[in-house]
PDB file of C-alpha atoms and ligand atoms in Angstrom:
ATOM      1  CA  UNK A 716       2.324 -11.169 -15.573  1.00 48.00           C
ATOM      2  CA  UNK A 717       5.054 -13.580 -14.550  1.00 49.00           C
ATOM      3  CA  UNK A 718       5.688 -14.981 -18.015  1.00 53.00           C
ATOM      4  CA  UNK A 719       9.250 -14.874 -19.234  1.00 56.00           C
ATOM      5  CA  UNK A 720      12.133 -13.303 -17.452  1.00 62.00           C
ATOM      6  CA  UNK A 721      12.005  -9.932 -18.956  1.00 76.00           C
ATOM      7  CA  UNK A 722       9.541  -7.559 -17.399  1.00 81.00           C
ATOM      8  CA  UNK A 723       7.666  -5.329 -19.792  1.00 90.00           C
ATOM      9  CA  UNK A 724       8.945  -1.776 -19.565  1.00 95.00           C
ATOM     10  CA  UNK A 725       6.725   1.269 -19.349  1.00 95.00           C
ATOM     11  CA  UNK A 726       7.285   4.999 -19.127  1.00 96.00           C
ATOM     12  CA  UNK A 727       5.987   6.982 -16.171  1.00 97.00           C
ATOM     13  CA  UNK A 728       3.656   9.770 -17.325  1.00 95.00           C
ATOM     14  CA  UNK A 729       5.077  12.019 -14.635  1.00 95.00           C
ATOM     15  CA  UNK A 730       8.869  11.726 -14.596  1.00 96.00           C
ATOM     16  CA  UNK A 731       9.189   9.969 -18.015  1.00 96.00           C
ATOM     17  CA  UNK A 732      11.500   7.349 -16.540  1.00 97.00           C
ATOM     18  CA  UNK A 733      11.275   3.878 -18.043  1.00 97.00           C
ATOM     19  CA  UNK A 734      10.715   1.211 -15.413  1.00 95.00           C
ATOM     20  CA  UNK A 735       9.493  -2.353 -15.023  1.00 93.00           C
ATOM     21  CA  UNK A 736       5.743  -2.366 -15.432  1.00 90.00           C
ATOM     22  CA  UNK A 737       5.374  -4.035 -12.028  1.00 84.00           C
ATOM     23  CA  UNK A 738       6.918  -1.011 -10.334  1.00 87.00           C
ATOM     24  CA  UNK A 739       4.353   1.343 -11.803  1.00 91.00           C
ATOM     25  CA  UNK A 740       0.665   1.906 -11.208  1.00 91.00           C
ATOM     26  CA  UNK A 741      -1.542   1.289 -14.190  1.00 93.00           C
ATOM     27  CA  UNK A 742      -4.327   3.741 -14.964  1.00 93.00           C
ATOM     28  CA  UNK A 743      -7.180   3.221 -17.370  1.00 92.00           C
ATOM     29  CA  UNK A 744     -10.007   5.352 -18.618  1.00 91.00           C
ATOM     30  CA  UNK A 745     -13.496   4.157 -17.776  1.00 87.00           C
ATOM     31  CA  UNK A 746     -16.184   4.257 -20.489  1.00 85.00           C
ATOM     32  CA  UNK A 747     -17.540   7.473 -18.985  1.00 83.00           C
ATOM     33  CA  UNK A 748     -14.149   9.125 -19.151  1.00 83.00           C
ATOM     34  CA  UNK A 749     -13.036   8.739 -15.577  1.00 85.00           C
ATOM     35  CA  UNK A 750      -9.391   7.946 -14.843  1.00 87.00           C
ATOM     36  CA  UNK A 751      -9.129   4.883 -12.624  1.00 86.00           C
ATOM     37  CA  UNK A 752      -6.182   3.273 -10.894  1.00 87.00           C
ATOM     38  CA  UNK A 753      -5.925  -0.376 -11.908  1.00 88.00           C
ATOM     39  CA  UNK A 754      -3.734  -1.823  -9.194  1.00 82.00           C
ATOM     40  CA  UNK A 755      -4.302  -5.424 -10.177  1.00 79.00           C
ATOM     41  CA  UNK A 756      -3.669  -4.705 -13.829  1.00 79.00           C
ATOM     42  CA  UNK A 757      -6.883  -6.400 -14.870  1.00 84.00           C
ATOM     43  CA  UNK A 758      -9.044  -3.642 -16.265  1.00 88.00           C
ATOM     44  CA  UNK A 759      -9.422  -3.699 -20.033  1.00 89.00           C
ATOM     45  CA  UNK A 760      -8.314  -1.043 -22.441  1.00 89.00           C
ATOM     46  CA  UNK A 761      -5.289   1.092 -23.008  1.00 90.00           C
ATOM     47  CA  UNK A 762      -3.206   1.683 -19.914  1.00 92.00           C
ATOM     48  CA  UNK A 763      -1.092   4.610 -18.798  1.00 94.00           C
ATOM     49  CA  UNK A 764       1.576   4.173 -16.176  1.00 95.00           C
ATOM     50  CA  UNK A 765       2.881   6.166 -13.272  1.00 94.00           C
ATOM     51  CA  UNK A 766       5.378   5.728 -10.450  1.00 92.00           C
ATOM     52  CA  UNK A 767       3.918   5.219  -6.998  1.00 88.00           C
ATOM     53  CA  UNK A 768       4.517   8.806  -6.212  1.00 87.00           C
ATOM     54  CA  UNK A 769       2.386  11.777  -5.555  1.00 87.00           C
ATOM     55  CA  UNK A 770       5.002  13.929  -7.240  1.00 89.00           C
ATOM     56  CA  UNK A 771       4.762  11.998 -10.495  1.00 92.00           C
ATOM     57  CA  UNK A 772       0.974  12.120 -10.280  1.00 91.00           C
ATOM     58  CA  UNK A 773       1.079  15.888  -9.877  1.00 89.00           C
ATOM     59  CA  UNK A 774       3.548  16.264 -12.734  1.00 92.00           C
ATOM     60  CA  UNK A 775       1.380  14.127 -15.017  1.00 92.00           C
ATOM     61  CA  UNK A 776      -1.741  16.130 -14.206  1.00 89.00           C
ATOM     62  CA  UNK A 777      -0.120  19.529 -14.547  1.00 88.00           C
ATOM     63  CA  UNK A 778       1.356  18.576 -17.940  1.00 89.00           C
ATOM     64  CA  UNK A 779      -1.938  17.182 -19.221  1.00 89.00           C
ATOM     65  CA  UNK A 780      -0.348  13.795 -19.703  1.00 92.00           C
ATOM     66  CA  UNK A 781      -3.524  11.807 -19.100  1.00 91.00           C
ATOM     67  CA  UNK A 782      -5.342  13.555 -21.952  1.00 90.00           C
ATOM     68  CA  UNK A 783      -2.388  12.874 -24.173  1.00 91.00           C
ATOM     69  CA  UNK A 784      -2.060   9.239 -23.165  1.00 92.00           C
ATOM     70  CA  UNK A 785      -5.748   8.475 -23.626  1.00 91.00           C
ATOM     71  CA  UNK A 786      -6.266  10.904 -26.494  1.00 89.00           C
ATOM     72  CA  UNK A 787      -9.297  12.441 -24.881  1.00 83.00           C
ATOM     73  CA  UNK A 788     -10.471  15.255 -22.671  1.00 82.00           C
ATOM     74  CA  UNK A 789     -10.207  13.068 -19.628  1.00 78.00           C
ATOM     75  CA  UNK A 790      -7.658  14.960 -17.629  1.00 77.00           C
ATOM     76  CA  UNK A 791      -8.402  14.467 -13.926  1.00 79.00           C
ATOM     77  CA  UNK A 792      -9.122  17.868 -12.480  1.00 72.00           C
ATOM     78  CA  UNK A 793      -8.176  16.908  -9.004  1.00 79.00           C
ATOM     79  CA  UNK A 794      -4.820  15.346  -8.134  1.00 82.00           C
ATOM     80  CA  UNK A 795      -5.785  14.897  -4.500  1.00 84.00           C
ATOM     81  CA  UNK A 796      -8.934  12.998  -5.458  1.00 83.00           C
ATOM     82  CA  UNK A 797      -7.014  10.689  -7.765  1.00 85.00           C
ATOM     83  CA  UNK A 798      -4.252  10.135  -5.197  1.00 88.00           C
ATOM     84  CA  UNK A 799      -6.931   9.333  -2.614  1.00 87.00           C
ATOM     85  CA  UNK A 800      -8.472   6.779  -4.895  1.00 84.00           C
ATOM     86  CA  UNK A 801      -5.121   5.047  -5.324  1.00 88.00           C
ATOM     87  CA  UNK A 802      -4.518   5.236  -1.567  1.00 90.00           C
ATOM     88  CA  UNK A 803      -7.914   3.640  -0.898  1.00 89.00           C
ATOM     89  CA  UNK A 804      -7.127   0.821  -3.316  1.00 87.00           C
ATOM     90  CA  UNK A 805      -3.789   0.227  -1.606  1.00 90.00           C
ATOM     91  CA  UNK A 806      -5.490   0.226   1.771  1.00 92.00           C
ATOM     92  CA  UNK A 807      -7.788  -2.504   0.490  1.00 92.00           C
ATOM     93  CA  UNK A 808      -4.722  -4.465  -0.610  1.00 91.00           C
ATOM     94  CA  UNK A 809      -3.202  -4.076   2.837  1.00 95.00           C
ATOM     95  CA  UNK A 810      -6.403  -5.339   4.453  1.00 96.00           C
ATOM     96  CA  UNK A 811      -6.451  -8.280   2.015  1.00 95.00           C
ATOM     97  CA  UNK A 812      -2.879  -9.175   2.912  1.00 95.00           C
ATOM     98  CA  UNK A 813      -3.763  -9.148   6.614  1.00 96.00           C
ATOM     99  CA  UNK A 814      -6.763 -11.326   5.759  1.00 96.00           C
ATOM    100  CA  UNK A 815      -4.395 -13.751   4.011  1.00 95.00           C
ATOM    101  CA  UNK A 816      -2.147 -13.742   7.085  1.00 95.00           C
ATOM    102  CA  UNK A 817      -5.203 -14.624   9.133  1.00 94.00           C
ATOM    103  CA  UNK A 818      -6.145 -17.501   6.853  1.00 94.00           C
ATOM    104  CA  UNK A 819      -2.656 -18.957   6.983  1.00 91.00           C
ATOM    105  CA  UNK A 820      -2.426 -18.208  10.717  1.00 90.00           C
ATOM    106  CA  UNK A 821       0.867 -16.419  10.116  1.00 90.00           C
ATOM    107  CA  UNK A 822       0.443 -13.421  12.357  1.00 94.00           C
ATOM    108  CA  UNK A 823       0.716 -12.376  15.976  1.00 95.00           C
ATOM    109  CA  UNK A 824      -2.154 -10.261  17.277  1.00 95.00           C
ATOM    110  CA  UNK A 825      -2.870  -8.455  20.503  1.00 94.00           C
ATOM    111  CA  UNK A 826      -0.490  -6.268  22.484  1.00 95.00           C
ATOM    112  CA  UNK A 827       0.616  -8.999  24.904  1.00 95.00           C
ATOM    113  CA  UNK A 828       1.347 -11.476  22.143  1.00 95.00           C
ATOM    114  CA  UNK A 829       3.255  -8.884  20.107  1.00 96.00           C
ATOM    115  CA  UNK A 830       5.291  -7.727  23.118  1.00 96.00           C
ATOM    116  CA  UNK A 831       5.983 -11.344  23.925  1.00 95.00           C
ATOM    117  CA  UNK A 832       7.151 -12.032  20.377  1.00 95.00           C
ATOM    118  CA  UNK A 833       9.465  -9.009  20.591  1.00 94.00           C
ATOM    119  CA  UNK A 834      10.810 -10.143  23.970  1.00 92.00           C
ATOM    120  CA  UNK A 835      11.583 -13.577  22.625  1.00 89.00           C
ATOM    121  CA  UNK A 836      13.032 -12.154  19.475  1.00 80.00           C
ATOM    122  CA  UNK A 837      10.652 -14.006  17.240  1.00 81.00           C
ATOM    123  CA  UNK A 838      11.384 -12.509  13.884  1.00 88.00           C
ATOM    124  CA  UNK A 839       8.640 -10.070  13.044  1.00 95.00           C
ATOM    125  CA  UNK A 840       9.033  -7.898   9.950  1.00 95.00           C
ATOM    126  CA  UNK A 841       6.331  -5.345  10.553  1.00 97.00           C
ATOM    127  CA  UNK A 842       3.927  -4.408  13.299  1.00 97.00           C
ATOM    128  CA  UNK A 843       0.717  -2.544  12.499  1.00 97.00           C
ATOM    129  CA  UNK A 844      -0.775  -0.639  15.409  1.00 98.00           C
ATOM    130  CA  UNK A 845      -4.390   0.478  15.396  1.00 97.00           C
ATOM    131  CA  UNK A 846      -4.684   4.259  15.127  1.00 97.00           C
ATOM    132  CA  UNK A 847      -6.655   4.259  18.382  1.00 97.00           C
ATOM    133  CA  UNK A 848      -4.365   1.954  20.372  1.00 97.00           C
ATOM    134  CA  UNK A 849      -3.807   3.211  23.925  1.00 97.00           C
ATOM    135  CA  UNK A 850      -0.890   5.669  23.743  1.00 96.00           C
ATOM    136  CA  UNK A 851       1.109   3.951  26.496  1.00 97.00           C
ATOM    137  CA  UNK A 852       0.855   0.499  24.973  1.00 97.00           C
ATOM    138  CA  UNK A 853       1.545   1.896  21.527  1.00 97.00           C
ATOM    139  CA  UNK A 854       4.657   3.632  22.807  1.00 97.00           C
ATOM    140  CA  UNK A 855       5.869   0.519  24.592  1.00 97.00           C
ATOM    141  CA  UNK A 856       5.520  -1.594  21.455  1.00 97.00           C
ATOM    142  CA  UNK A 857       7.116   1.075  19.262  1.00 97.00           C
ATOM    143  CA  UNK A 858      10.148   1.415  21.515  1.00 97.00           C
ATOM    144  CA  UNK A 859      10.679  -2.294  21.782  1.00 96.00           C
ATOM    145  CA  UNK A 860      10.234  -2.767  18.043  1.00 96.00           C
ATOM    146  CA  UNK A 861      12.666   0.017  17.247  1.00 96.00           C
ATOM    147  CA  UNK A 862      15.375  -1.616  19.359  1.00 94.00           C
ATOM    148  CA  UNK A 863      14.997  -4.715  17.250  1.00 92.00           C
ATOM    149  CA  UNK A 864      14.714  -2.927  13.941  1.00 93.00           C
ATOM    150  CA  UNK A 865      11.159  -4.073  13.397  1.00 95.00           C
ATOM    151  CA  UNK A 866       9.107  -1.642  11.329  1.00 96.00           C
ATOM    152  CA  UNK A 867       5.960  -0.228  12.877  1.00 97.00           C
ATOM    153  CA  UNK A 868       3.093   1.627  11.302  1.00 96.00           C
ATOM    154  CA  UNK A 869      -0.314   2.920  12.266  1.00 95.00           C
ATOM    155  CA  UNK A 870      -3.103   1.516  10.178  1.00 94.00           C
ATOM    156  CA  UNK A 871      -6.863   1.107  10.577  1.00 96.00           C
ATOM    157  CA  UNK A 872      -8.573   1.367  13.946  1.00 96.00           C
ATOM    158  CA  UNK A 873      -9.183  -1.372  16.497  1.00 97.00           C
ATOM    159  CA  UNK A 874     -12.597  -2.275  15.095  1.00 97.00           C
ATOM    160  CA  UNK A 875     -11.314  -2.502  11.531  1.00 96.00           C
ATOM    161  CA  UNK A 876      -8.222  -4.505  12.492  1.00 96.00           C
ATOM    162  CA  UNK A 877     -10.473  -6.807  14.502  1.00 96.00           C
ATOM    163  CA  UNK A 878     -12.837  -7.233  11.586  1.00 96.00           C
ATOM    164  CA  UNK A 879      -9.970  -8.133   9.259  1.00 96.00           C
ATOM    165  CA  UNK A 880      -8.516 -10.579  11.769  1.00 94.00           C
ATOM    166  CA  UNK A 881     -11.851 -12.118  12.757  1.00 92.00           C
ATOM    167  CA  UNK A 882     -12.115 -10.671  16.253  1.00 89.00           C
ATOM    168  CA  UNK A 883     -14.209  -7.975  17.867  1.00 89.00           C
ATOM    169  CA  UNK A 884     -11.261  -5.619  18.231  1.00 95.00           C
ATOM    170  CA  UNK A 885      -7.532  -5.813  17.722  1.00 96.00           C
ATOM    171  CA  UNK A 886      -5.121  -3.097  18.735  1.00 97.00           C
ATOM    172  CA  UNK A 887      -1.998  -4.490  17.090  1.00 97.00           C
ATOM    173  CA  UNK A 888      -0.867  -7.172  14.667  1.00 97.00           C
ATOM    174  CA  UNK A 889       2.633  -8.352  13.773  1.00 97.00           C
ATOM    175  CA  UNK A 890       3.651 -10.216  10.637  1.00 97.00           C
ATOM    176  CA  UNK A 891       6.555 -12.666  10.782  1.00 95.00           C
ATOM    177  CA  UNK A 892       9.366 -12.485   8.231  1.00 94.00           C
ATOM    178  CA  UNK A 893       8.268 -13.871   4.909  1.00 94.00           C
ATOM    179  CA  UNK A 894       6.729 -13.175   1.547  1.00 94.00           C
ATOM    180  CA  UNK A 895       3.477 -11.902   2.994  1.00 95.00           C
ATOM    181  CA  UNK A 896       5.233  -9.393   5.216  1.00 96.00           C
ATOM    182  CA  UNK A 897       7.383  -8.292   2.265  1.00 94.00           C
ATOM    183  CA  UNK A 898       4.289  -7.734   0.135  1.00 93.00           C
ATOM    184  CA  UNK A 899       2.674  -5.855   3.003  1.00 95.00           C
ATOM    185  CA  UNK A 900       5.694  -3.601   3.463  1.00 95.00           C
ATOM    186  CA  UNK A 901       5.837  -2.964  -0.289  1.00 90.00           C
ATOM    187  CA  UNK A 902       2.191  -1.893  -0.441  1.00 90.00           C
ATOM    188  CA  UNK A 903       2.556   0.104   2.753  1.00 94.00           C
ATOM    189  CA  UNK A 904       5.410   2.121   1.201  1.00 90.00           C
ATOM    190  CA  UNK A 905       3.326   2.728  -1.892  1.00 88.00           C
ATOM    191  CA  UNK A 906       0.393   3.737   0.279  1.00 91.00           C
ATOM    192  CA  UNK A 907       2.444   6.212   2.296  1.00 89.00           C
ATOM    193  CA  UNK A 908       4.074   7.565  -0.792  1.00 86.00           C
ATOM    194  CA  UNK A 909       0.863   8.175  -2.702  1.00 86.00           C
ATOM    195  CA  UNK A 910      -0.965   9.584   0.296  1.00 81.00           C
ATOM    196  CA  UNK A 911       1.955  11.937   0.882  1.00 71.00           C
ATOM    197  CA  UNK A 912       2.540  10.692   4.417  1.00 63.00           C
ATOM    198  CA  UNK A 913       6.310  10.489   4.212  1.00 52.00           C
TER     199      UNK A 913
HETATM  200 ZN1  LIG B1399       7.577   8.771 -12.208  1.00 80.03          ZN
END
């Protein structure tokens, strides 16, 4: 994908805007006619492209653009179902990125460690709080992060965060400035956008 300087351009099925392929989500049709999101761009066959946007997804479905693109009766009946599938894939990406942060030991985990990092102005880019973090601690971290312009989000629960980070439970994890955090923030935006959480 990184060959040459010029990015291949593709048209979004929803809004018809032409964009760099890397900005769009690729969809393919499975042999049994199901439309699948191909976030890694590795599935074989003809691809159709869409912005990371629920709006574009809805526009593409309502205008029968998938059938047209794949020249078949493979129009997804259910926008919500398709959007969910993309959201689930993105969630997997986000978990993988946290797993990579764990492997390279480039993360701060646990509420004390994260608060400490914020106090000492260690440069964190993003803090992910477990959905079931204690409300008081969550609020404390959020307020402190906001003062320092560090993004916060709620993602996974304590068990799941712990599993990803190799612990029993984790209530919060912070990623320091860097490529990994940038990738995480990028996928997080896409995730929120496609799941209509904005
Ligand atoms: Zn679009």
